[in-house]
Short mmCIF file of C-alpha atoms in Angstrom, two decimals:
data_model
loop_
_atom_site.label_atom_id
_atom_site.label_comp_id
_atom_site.label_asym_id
_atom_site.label_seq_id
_atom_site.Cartn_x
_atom_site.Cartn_y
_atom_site.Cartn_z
CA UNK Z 672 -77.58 -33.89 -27.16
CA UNK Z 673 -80.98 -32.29 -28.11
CA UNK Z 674 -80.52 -28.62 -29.70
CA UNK Z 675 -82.00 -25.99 -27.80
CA UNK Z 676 -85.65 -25.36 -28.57
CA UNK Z 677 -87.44 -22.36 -30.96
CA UNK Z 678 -90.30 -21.31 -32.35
CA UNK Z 679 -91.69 -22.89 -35.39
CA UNK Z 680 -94.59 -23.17 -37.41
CA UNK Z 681 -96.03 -25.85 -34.99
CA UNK Z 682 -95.57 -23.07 -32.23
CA UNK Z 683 -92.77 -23.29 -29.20
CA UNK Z 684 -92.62 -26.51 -26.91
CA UNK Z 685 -90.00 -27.87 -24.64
CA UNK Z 686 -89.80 -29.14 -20.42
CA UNK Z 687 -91.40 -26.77 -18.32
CA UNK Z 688 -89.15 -24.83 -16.01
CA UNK Z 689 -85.82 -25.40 -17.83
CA UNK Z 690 -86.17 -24.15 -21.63
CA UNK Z 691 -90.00 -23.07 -20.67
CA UNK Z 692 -91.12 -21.11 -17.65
CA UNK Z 693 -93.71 -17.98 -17.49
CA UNK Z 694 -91.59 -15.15 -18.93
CA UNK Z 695 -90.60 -17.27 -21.75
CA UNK Z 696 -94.51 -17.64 -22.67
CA UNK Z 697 -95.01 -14.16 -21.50
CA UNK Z 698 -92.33 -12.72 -23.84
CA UNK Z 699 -93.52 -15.07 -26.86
CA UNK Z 700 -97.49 -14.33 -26.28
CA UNK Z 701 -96.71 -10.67 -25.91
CA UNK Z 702 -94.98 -10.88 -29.16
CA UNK Z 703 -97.59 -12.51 -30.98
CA UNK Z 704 -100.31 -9.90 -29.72
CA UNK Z 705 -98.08 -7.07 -30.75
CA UNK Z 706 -98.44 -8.83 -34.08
CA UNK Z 707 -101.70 -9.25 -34.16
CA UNK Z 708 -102.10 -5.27 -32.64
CA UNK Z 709 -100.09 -4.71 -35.92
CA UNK Z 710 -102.45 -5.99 -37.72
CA UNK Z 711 -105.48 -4.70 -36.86
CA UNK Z 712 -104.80 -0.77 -36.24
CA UNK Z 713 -107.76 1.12 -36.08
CA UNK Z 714 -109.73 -1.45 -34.72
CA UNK Z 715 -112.26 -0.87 -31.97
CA UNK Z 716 -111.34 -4.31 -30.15
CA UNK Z 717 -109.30 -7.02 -31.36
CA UNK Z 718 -110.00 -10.23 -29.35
CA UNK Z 719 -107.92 -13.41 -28.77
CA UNK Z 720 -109.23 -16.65 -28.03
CA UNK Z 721 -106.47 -18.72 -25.93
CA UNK Z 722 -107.06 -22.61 -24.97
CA UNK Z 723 -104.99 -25.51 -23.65
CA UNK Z 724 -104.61 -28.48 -23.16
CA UNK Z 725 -104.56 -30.86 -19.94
CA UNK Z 726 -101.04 -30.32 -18.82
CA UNK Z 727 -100.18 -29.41 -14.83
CA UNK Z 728 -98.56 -26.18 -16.33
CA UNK Z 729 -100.96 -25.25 -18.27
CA UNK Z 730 -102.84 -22.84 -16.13
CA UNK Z 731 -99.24 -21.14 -15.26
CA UNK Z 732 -99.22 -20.21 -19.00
CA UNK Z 733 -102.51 -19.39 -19.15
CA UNK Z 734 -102.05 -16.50 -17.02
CA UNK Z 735 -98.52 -15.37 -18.76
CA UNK Z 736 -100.64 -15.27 -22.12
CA UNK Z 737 -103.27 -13.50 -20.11
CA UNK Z 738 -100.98 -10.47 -18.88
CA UNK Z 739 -98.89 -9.96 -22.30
CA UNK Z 740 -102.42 -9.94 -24.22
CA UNK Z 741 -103.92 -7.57 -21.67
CA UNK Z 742 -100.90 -5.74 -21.89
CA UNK Z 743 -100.95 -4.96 -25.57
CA UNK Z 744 -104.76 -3.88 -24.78
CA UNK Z 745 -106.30 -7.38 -26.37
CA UNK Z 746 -109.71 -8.83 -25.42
CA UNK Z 747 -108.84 -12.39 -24.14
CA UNK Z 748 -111.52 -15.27 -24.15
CA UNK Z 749 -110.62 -18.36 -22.25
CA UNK Z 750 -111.63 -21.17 -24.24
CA UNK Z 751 -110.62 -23.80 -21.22
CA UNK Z 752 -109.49 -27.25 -21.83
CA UNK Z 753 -110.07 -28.26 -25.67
CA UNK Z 754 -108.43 -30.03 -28.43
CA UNK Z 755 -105.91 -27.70 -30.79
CA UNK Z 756 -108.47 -28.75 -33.83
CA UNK Z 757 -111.18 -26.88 -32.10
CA UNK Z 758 -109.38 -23.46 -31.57
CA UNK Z 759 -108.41 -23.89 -34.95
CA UNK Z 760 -112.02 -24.15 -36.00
CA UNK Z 761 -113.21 -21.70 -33.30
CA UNK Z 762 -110.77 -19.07 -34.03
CA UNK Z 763 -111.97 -18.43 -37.59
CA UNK Z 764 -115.62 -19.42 -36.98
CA UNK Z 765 -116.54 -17.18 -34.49
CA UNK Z 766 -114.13 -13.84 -35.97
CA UNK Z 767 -111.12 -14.08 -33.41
CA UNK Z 768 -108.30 -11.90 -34.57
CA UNK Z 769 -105.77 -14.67 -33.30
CA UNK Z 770 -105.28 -17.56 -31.01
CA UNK Z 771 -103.21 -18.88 -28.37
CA UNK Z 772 -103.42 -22.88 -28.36
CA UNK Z 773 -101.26 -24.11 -24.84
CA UNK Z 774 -100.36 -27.32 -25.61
CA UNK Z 775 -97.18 -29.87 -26.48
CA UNK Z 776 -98.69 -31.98 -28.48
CA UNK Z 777 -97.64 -35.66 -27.76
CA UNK Z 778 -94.34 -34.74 -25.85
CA UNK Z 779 -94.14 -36.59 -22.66
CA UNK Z 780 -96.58 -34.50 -19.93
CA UNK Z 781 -93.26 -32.28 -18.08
CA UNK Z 782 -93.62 -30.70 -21.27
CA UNK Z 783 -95.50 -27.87 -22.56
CA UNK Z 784 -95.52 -25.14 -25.07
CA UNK Z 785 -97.62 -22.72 -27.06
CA UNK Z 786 -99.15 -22.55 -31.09
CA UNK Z 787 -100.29 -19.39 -32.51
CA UNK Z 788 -103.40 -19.18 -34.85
CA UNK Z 789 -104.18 -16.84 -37.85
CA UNK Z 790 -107.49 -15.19 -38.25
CA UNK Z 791 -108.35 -17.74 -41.03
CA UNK Z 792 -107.76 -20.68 -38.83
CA UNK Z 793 -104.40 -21.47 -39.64
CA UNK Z 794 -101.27 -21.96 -37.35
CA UNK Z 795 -98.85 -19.23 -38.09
CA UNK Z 796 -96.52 -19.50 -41.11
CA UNK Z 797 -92.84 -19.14 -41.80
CA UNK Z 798 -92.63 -15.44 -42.32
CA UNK Z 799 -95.29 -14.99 -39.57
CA UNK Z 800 -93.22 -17.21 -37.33
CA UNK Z 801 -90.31 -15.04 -38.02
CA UNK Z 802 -92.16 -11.60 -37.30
CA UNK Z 803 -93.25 -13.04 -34.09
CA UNK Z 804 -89.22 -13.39 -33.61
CA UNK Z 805 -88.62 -10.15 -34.68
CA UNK Z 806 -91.11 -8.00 -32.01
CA UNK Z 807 -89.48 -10.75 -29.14
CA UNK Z 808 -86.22 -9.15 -30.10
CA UNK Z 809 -87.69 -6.15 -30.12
CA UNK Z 810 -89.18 -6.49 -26.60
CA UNK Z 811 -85.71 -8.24 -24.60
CA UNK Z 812 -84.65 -7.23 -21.82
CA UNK Z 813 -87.71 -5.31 -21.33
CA UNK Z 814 -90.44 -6.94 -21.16
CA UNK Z 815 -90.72 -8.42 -18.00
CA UNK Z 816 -93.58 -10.67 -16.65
CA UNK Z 817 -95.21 -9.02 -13.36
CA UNK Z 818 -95.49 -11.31 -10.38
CA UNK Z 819 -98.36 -13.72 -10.38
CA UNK Z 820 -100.38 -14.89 -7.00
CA UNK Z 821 -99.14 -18.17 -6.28
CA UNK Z 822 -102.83 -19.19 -6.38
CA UNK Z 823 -104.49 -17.29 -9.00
CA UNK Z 824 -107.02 -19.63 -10.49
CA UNK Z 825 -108.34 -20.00 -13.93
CA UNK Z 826 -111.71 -18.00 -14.24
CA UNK Z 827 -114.23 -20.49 -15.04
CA UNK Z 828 -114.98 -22.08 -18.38
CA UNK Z 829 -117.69 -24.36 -19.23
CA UNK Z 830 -117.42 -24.97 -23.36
CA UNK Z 831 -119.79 -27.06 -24.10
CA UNK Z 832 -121.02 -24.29 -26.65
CA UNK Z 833 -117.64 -24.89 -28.65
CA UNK Z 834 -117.52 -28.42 -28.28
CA UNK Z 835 -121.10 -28.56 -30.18
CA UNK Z 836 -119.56 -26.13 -32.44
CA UNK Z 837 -117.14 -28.72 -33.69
CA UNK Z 838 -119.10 -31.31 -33.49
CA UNK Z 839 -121.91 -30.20 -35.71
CA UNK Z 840 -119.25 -28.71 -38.45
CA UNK Z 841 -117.46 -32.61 -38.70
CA UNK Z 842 -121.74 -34.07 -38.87
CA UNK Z 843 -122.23 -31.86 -41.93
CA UNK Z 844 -120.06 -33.42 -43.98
CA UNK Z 845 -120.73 -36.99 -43.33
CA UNK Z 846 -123.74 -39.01 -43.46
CA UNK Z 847 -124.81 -38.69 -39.90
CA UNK Z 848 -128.15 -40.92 -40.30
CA UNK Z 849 -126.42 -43.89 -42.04
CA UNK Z 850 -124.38 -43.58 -39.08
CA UNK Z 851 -126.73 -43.50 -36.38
CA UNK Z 852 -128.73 -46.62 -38.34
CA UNK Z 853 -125.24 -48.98 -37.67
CA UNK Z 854 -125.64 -47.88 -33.88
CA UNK Z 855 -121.91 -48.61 -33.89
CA UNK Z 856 -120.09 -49.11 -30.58
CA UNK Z 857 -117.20 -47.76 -29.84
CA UNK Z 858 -113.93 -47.38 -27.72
CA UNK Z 859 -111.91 -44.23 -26.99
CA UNK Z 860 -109.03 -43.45 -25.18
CA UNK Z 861 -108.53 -40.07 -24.88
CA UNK Z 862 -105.57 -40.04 -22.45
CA UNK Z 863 -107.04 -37.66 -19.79
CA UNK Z 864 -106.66 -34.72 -22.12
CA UNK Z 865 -108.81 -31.97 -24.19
CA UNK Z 866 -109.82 -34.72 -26.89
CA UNK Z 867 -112.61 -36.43 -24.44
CA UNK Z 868 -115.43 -34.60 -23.70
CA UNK Z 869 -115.24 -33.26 -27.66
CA UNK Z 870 -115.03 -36.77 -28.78
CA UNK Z 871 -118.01 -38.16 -26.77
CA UNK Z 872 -120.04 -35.30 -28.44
CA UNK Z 873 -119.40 -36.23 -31.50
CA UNK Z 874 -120.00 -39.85 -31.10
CA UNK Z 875 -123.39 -38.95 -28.84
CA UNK Z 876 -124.97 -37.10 -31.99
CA UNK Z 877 -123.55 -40.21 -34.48
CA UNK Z 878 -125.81 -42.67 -32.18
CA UNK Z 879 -122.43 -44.41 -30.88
CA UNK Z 880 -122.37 -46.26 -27.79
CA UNK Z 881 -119.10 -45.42 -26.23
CA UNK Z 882 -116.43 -47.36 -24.13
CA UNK Z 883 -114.42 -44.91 -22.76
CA UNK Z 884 -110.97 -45.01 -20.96
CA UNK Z 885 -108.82 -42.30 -19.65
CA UNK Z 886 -111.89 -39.34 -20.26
CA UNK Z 887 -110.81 -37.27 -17.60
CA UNK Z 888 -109.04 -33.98 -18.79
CA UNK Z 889 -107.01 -33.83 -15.83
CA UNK Z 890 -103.48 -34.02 -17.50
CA UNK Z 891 -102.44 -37.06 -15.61
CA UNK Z 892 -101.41 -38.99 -18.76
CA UNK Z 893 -102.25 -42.72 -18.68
CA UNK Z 894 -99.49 -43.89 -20.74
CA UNK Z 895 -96.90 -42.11 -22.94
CA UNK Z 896 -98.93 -39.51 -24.88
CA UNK Z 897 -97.24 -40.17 -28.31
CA UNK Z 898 -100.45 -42.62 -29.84
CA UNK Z 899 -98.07 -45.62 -30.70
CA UNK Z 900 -98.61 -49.57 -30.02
CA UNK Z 901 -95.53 -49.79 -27.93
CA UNK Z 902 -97.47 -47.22 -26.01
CA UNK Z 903 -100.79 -48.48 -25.55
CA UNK Z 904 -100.28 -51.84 -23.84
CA UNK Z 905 -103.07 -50.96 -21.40
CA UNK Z 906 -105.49 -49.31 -24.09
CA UNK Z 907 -105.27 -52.26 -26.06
CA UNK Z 908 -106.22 -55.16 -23.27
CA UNK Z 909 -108.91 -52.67 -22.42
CA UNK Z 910 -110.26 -52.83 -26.17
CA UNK Z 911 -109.66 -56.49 -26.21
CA UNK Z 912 -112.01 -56.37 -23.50
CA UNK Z 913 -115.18 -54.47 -24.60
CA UNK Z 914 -116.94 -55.36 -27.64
CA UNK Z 915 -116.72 -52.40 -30.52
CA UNK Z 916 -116.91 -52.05 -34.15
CA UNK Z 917 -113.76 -49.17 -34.14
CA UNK Z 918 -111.29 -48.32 -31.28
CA UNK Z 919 -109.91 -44.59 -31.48
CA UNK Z 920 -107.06 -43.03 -29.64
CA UNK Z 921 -106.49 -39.65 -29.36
CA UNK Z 922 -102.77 -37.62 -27.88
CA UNK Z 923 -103.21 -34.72 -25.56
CA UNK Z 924 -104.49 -32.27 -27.78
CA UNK Z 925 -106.16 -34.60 -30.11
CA UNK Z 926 -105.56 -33.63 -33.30
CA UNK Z 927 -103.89 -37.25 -33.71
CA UNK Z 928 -105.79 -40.45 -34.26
CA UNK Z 929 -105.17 -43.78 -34.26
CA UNK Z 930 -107.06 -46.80 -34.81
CA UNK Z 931 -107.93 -50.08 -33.01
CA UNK Z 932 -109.78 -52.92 -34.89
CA UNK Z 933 -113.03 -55.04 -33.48
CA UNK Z 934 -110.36 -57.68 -32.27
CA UNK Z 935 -108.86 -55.50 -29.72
CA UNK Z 936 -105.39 -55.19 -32.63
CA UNK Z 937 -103.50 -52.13 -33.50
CA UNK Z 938 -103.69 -50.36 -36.74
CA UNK Z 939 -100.49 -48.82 -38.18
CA UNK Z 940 -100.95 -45.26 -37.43
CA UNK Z 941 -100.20 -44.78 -41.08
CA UNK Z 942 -103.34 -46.66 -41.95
CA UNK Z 943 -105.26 -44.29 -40.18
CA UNK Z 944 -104.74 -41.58 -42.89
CA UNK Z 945 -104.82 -44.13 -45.61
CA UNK Z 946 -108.59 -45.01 -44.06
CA UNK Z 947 -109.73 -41.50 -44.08
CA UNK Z 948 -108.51 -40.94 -47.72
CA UNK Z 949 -110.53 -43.97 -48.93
CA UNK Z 950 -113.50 -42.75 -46.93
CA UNK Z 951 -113.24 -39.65 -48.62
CA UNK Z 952 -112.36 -40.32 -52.40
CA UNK Z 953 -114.55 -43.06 -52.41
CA UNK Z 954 -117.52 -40.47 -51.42
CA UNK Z 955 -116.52 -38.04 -54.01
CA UNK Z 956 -116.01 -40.41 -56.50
CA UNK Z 957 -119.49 -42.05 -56.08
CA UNK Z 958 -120.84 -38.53 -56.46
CA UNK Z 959 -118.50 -38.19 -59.74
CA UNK Z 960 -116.85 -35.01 -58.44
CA UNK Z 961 -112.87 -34.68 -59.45
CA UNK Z 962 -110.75 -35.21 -56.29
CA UNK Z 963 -107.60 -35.15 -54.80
CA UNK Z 964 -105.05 -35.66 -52.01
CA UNK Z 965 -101.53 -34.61 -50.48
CA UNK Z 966 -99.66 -36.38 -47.56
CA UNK Z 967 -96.15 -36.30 -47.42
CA UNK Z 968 -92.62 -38.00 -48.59
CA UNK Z 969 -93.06 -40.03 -45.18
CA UNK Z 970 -96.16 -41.43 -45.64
CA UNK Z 971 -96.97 -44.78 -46.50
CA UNK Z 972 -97.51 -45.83 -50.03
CA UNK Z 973 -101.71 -47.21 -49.59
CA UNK Z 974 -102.53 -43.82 -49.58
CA UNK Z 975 -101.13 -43.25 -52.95
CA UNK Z 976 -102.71 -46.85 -54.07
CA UNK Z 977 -105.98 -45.36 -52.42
CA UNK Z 978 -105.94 -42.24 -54.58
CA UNK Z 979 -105.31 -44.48 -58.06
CA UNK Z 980 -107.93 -46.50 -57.12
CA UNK Z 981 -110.00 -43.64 -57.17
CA UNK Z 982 -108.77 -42.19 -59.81
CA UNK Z 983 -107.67 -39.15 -57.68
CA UNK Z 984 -104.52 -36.68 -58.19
CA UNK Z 985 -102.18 -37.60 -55.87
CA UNK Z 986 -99.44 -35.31 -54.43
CA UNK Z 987 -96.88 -35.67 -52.12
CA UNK Z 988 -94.87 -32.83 -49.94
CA UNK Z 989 -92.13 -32.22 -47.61
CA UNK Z 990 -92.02 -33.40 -43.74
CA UNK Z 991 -94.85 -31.12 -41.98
CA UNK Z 992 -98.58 -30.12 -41.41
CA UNK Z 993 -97.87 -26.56 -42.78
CA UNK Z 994 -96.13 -27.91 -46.04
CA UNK Z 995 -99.44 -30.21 -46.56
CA UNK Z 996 -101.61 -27.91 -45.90
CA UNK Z 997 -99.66 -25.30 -48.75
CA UNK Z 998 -99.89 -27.97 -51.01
CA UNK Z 999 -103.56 -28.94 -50.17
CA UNK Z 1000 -104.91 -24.97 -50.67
CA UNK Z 1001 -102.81 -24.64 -54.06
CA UNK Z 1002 -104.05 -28.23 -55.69
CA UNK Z 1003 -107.69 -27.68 -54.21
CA UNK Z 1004 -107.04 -31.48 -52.59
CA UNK Z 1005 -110.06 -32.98 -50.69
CA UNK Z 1006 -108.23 -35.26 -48.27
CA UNK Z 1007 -104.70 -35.37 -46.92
CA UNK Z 1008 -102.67 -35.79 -44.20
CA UNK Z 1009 -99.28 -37.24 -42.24
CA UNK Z 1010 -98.67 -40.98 -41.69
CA UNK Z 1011 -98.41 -40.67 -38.11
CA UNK Z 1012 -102.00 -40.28 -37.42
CA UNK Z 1013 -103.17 -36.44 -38.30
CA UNK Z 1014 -105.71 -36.17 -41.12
CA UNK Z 1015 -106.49 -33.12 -42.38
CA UNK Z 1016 -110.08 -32.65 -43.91
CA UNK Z 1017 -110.62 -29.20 -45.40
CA UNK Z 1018 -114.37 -29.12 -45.82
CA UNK Z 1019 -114.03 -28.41 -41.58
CA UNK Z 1020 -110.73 -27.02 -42.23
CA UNK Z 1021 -106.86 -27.12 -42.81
CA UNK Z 1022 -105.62 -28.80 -39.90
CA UNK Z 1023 -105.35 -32.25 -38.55
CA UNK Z 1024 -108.21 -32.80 -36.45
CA UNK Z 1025 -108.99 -36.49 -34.71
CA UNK Z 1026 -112.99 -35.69 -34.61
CA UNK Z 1027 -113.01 -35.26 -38.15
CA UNK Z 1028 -111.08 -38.40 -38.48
CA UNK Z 1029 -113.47 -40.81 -36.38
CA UNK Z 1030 -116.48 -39.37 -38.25
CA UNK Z 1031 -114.79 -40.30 -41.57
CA UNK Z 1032 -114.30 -43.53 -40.40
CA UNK Z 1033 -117.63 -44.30 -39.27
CA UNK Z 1034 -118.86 -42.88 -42.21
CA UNK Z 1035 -116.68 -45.30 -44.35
CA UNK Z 1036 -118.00 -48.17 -42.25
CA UNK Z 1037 -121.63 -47.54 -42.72
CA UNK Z 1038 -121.02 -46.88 -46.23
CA UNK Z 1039 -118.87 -50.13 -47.19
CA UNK Z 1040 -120.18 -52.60 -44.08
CA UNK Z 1041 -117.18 -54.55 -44.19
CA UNK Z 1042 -115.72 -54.95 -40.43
CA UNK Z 1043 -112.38 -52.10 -40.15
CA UNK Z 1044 -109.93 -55.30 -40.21
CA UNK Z 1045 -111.30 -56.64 -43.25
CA UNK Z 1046 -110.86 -53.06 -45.27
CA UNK Z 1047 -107.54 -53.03 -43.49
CA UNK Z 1048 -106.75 -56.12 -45.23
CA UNK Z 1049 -107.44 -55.03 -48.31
CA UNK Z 1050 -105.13 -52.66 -48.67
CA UNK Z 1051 -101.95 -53.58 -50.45
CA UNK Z 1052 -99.50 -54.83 -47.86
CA UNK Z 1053 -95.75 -53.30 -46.98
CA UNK Z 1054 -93.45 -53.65 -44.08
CA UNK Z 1055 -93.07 -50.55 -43.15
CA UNK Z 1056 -89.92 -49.44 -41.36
CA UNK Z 1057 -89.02 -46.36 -39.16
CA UNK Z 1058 -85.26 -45.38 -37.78
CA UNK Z 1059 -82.65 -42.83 -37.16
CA UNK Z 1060 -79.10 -42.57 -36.75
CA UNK Z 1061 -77.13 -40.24 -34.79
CA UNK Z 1062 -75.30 -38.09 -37.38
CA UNK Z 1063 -73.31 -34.82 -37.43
CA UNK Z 1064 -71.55 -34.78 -40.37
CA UNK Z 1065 -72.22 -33.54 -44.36
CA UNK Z 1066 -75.41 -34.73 -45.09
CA UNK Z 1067 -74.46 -33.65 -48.79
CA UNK Z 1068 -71.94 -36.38 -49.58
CA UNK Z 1069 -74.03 -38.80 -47.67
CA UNK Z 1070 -77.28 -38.66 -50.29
CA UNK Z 1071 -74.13 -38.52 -53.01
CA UNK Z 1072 -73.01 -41.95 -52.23
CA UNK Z 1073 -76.40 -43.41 -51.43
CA UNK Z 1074 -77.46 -41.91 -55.26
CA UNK Z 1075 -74.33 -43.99 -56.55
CA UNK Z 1076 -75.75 -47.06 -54.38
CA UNK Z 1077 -79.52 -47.00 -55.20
CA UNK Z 1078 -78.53 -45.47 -59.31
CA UNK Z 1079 -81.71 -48.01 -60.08
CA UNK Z 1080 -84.12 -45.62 -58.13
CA UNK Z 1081 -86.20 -42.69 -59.11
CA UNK Z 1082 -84.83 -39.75 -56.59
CA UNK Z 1083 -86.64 -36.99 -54.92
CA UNK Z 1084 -84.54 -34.55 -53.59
CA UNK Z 1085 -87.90 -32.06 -52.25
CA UNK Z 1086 -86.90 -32.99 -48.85
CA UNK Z 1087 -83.58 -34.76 -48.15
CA UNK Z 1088 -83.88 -37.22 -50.54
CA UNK Z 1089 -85.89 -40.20 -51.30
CA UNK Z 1090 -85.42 -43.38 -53.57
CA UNK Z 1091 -88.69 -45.21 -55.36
CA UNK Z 1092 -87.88 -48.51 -57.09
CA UNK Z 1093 -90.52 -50.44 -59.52
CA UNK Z 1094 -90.80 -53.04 -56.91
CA UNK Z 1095 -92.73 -50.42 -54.92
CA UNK Z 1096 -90.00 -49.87 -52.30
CA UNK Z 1097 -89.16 -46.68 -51.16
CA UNK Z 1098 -87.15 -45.58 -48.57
CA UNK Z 1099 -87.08 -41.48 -47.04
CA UNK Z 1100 -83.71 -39.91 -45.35
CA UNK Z 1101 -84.01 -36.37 -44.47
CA UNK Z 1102 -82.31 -34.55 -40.81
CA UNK Z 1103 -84.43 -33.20 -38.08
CA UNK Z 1104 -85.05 -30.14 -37.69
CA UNK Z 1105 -84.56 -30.42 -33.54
CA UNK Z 1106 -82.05 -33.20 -32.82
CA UNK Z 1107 -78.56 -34.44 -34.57
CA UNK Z 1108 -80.12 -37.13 -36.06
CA UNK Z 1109 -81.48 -38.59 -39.82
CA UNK Z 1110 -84.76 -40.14 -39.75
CA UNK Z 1111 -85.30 -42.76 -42.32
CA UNK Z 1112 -89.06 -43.95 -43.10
CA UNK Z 1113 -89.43 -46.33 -45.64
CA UNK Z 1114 -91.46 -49.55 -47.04
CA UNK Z 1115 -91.26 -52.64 -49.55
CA UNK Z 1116 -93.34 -55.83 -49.98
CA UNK Z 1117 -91.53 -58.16 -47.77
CA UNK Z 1118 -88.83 -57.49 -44.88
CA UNK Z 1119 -85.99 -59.01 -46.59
CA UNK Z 1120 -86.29 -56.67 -48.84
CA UNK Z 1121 -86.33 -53.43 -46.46
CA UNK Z 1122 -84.01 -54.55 -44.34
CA UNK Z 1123 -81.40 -54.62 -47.23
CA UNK Z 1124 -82.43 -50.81 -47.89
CA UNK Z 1125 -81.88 -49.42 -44.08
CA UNK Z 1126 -78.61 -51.78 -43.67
CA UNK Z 1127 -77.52 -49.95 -47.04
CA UNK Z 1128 -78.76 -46.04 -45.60
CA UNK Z 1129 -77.26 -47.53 -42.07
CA UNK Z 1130 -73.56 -48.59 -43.65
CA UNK Z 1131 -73.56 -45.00 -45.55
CA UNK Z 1132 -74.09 -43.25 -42.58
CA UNK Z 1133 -71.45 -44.95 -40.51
CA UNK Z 1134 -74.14 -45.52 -38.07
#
């Protein structure tokens, strides 16, 4: 059974109309304005910029944001349908005091939820998280969200100033006219969501020809929003079908990528990252600047064979965008990112964000002119393998006995705990943080050998 939902740093998500209705969104938006209202005393106006993404509910929390924002006396600008990386961007780029991003990510569409952005850009961290907690306590039982009109509409919003916003902060960082030269064509799937009309900006002012599926931002998903292959049966035989140098695939609030090679074939989502790393340190190497990168204990091993090849500092962090990002700010890294498809590029700013991603591959295309499957295979090659276990009991004596079984590993203990051998295995165990279950990512150089690690974590669990 799934524990019951709460705010985190990656905001407040969960079904619509069971664990998420209107005065739940009400009570947390109201909480985060009297926050921001904190904040900012003495100020003339303090204005909030609140977006979403496509979801059927989205509009319903639109208008609970609205009223607790107007309620604490906050300017609200409706930013309309948009990926989470652009209210990111916008919210610090154009001197909002805090933003509202309505989204759930890549949950299935009968959810929905709610992210709250700093000043500087930044989701909200743990002590801000916990603030926000504190004023909701502060405001129960009496804070109550007035009636809506059944059919109040969303005022109008046409943001095509914001998505050229974003588009021309990603093209000033890459070489734009090398780009345009390779007149590359390309496919996109952006699932019916916010990533679409962004995403065909970008790739109109990189000279792209586009092949787009699912590019209406009406929230009625396509397939199941989480980017994976077992996912995109339909994307796929559509790219198998169009000619293109790159396929890209965005979730609902695109600030995940994934790739698709010329052949129509699925990269590893954890590739993706790796990709945008080599694009990057290969850049900053050929302009002999120092570099570095951060992605986490999760993430597959290229990227760290990437950053040697580069000569690069190479750090990794525990499970989570915020921890990457902390790590990225304090080591001054150029590049980082998660496995499962966010890359976060700080020159447009600390958060993943799938535009910045395509124009870092193109860029790495026209720059190396090797087809994407042939730098693909020349990474080093892993199996990779992802599982979890149901599990409720000490997780303590669990990593005890798996140190006394893997006592030939190096062991990091930053974030559950995780075993290197000089083979180049790894594997990763750690709990999450919203289910009774361990997760266990992990990778060698052929599948005998991984499969012997996970039957070894599996047997310790009792799994």
């Amino acid at each position: 059974m799934s524990q019951k939902p709460k705010l985190s740093v990656t905001g407040y998500r969960a079904i619509w109309g069971q664990d998420l209705n209107e005065q739940i969104a009400f009570e947390y938006a109201r909480s985060f304005a009297r926050m921001i209202a904190d904040a900012n005393k003495g100020k003339d106006k303090v204005k909030v910029l609140v977006g979403r993404d496509a979801r059927h509910s989205g509009p319903n929390i639109f208008h609970a944001a609205e009223e607790a924002l107007e309620k604490e006396h906050i300017e609200v600008t409706y930013a309309g349908i948009l990926p989470t990386p652009s209210m990111l961007l916008l919210t610090k780029k154009l001197g909002f005091d805090g933003g509202i991003m309505i989204t759930a990510s890549h949950n299935p569409p009968e959810y929905n939820g709610v992210k709250f952005i700093m000043p500087d850009g930044m989701l909200t961290n743990e002590a801000q998280t916990a603030e926000i907690e504190k004023w909701r306590a502060a405001l129960a039982g009496a804070d109550k969200i007035p009636s809506l009109p059944p059919d109040s509409a969303e005022p109008a919003s046409d943001n095509a100033e914001f998505r050229m916003i974003h588009a021309q902060e990603v093209l000033k960082h890459v070489d734009a006219d090398l780009i345009r030269s390779k007149k590359f064509t390309v496919a996109l799937d952006s699932i019916n969501s916010g990533g679409g009309p962004f995403a065909q900006e970008l790739l109109a002012r990189l000279g792209c020809e586009v092949h787009g599926i699912n590019q209406t931002p009406d929230g009625n998903f396509a397939h199941t929003p989480e980017p994976l292959e077992k996912n995109l049966t339909d994307t796929l035989a559509f790219m198998k079908s169009v000619t293109h140098d790159v396929g890209f695939v965005q979730d609902p609030d695109a600030d995940r990528l994934v790739l698709v090679n010329e052949r129509g074939e699925f990269i590893l989502e954890e590739l993706m990252v790796s990709l945008v790393i080599k694009s990057v340190l290969s850049r900053a190497k050929e302009e002999e600047h120092e570099s570095a990168t951060v992605v986490n204990l999760s993430t597959t091993r290229v990227c760290e064979d990437v950053a040697r090849e580069y000569g690069a500092r190479f750090y990794r962090t525990k499970v989570g965008e915020a921890n990457v990002v902390q790590k990225m700010i304090e080591v001054g890294a150029h590049v980082g990112g998660e496995g499962s498809g966010g890359a976060i590029f700080p020159a447009v700013g600390y958060f993943r964000d799938s535009l910045s991603g395509m124009a870092l591959v193109l860029d790495l295309l026209a720059r190396d002119g090797r087809k994407i499957s042939e730098i693909v295979a020349s990474f080093p090659k892993y199996v990779m393998q992802k599982d979890k276990f149901d599990f409720q009991g000490d997780l303590s004596t669990v990593y005890a006995k798996l140190k006394e079984k893997f006592a030939d590993a190096e062991i990091n203990t930053l974030d559950g705990v995780r075993f290197d051998w000089a083979d180049n295995s790894w594997v990763h165990i750690r709990p999450s943080n919203t289910e009774p279950i361990v997760r266990a990512f992990g990778e060698a150089l052929d599948q005998n050998r991984i499969n012997a690690i996970f039957e070894q974590v599996r047997l310790t669990l009792g799994a």
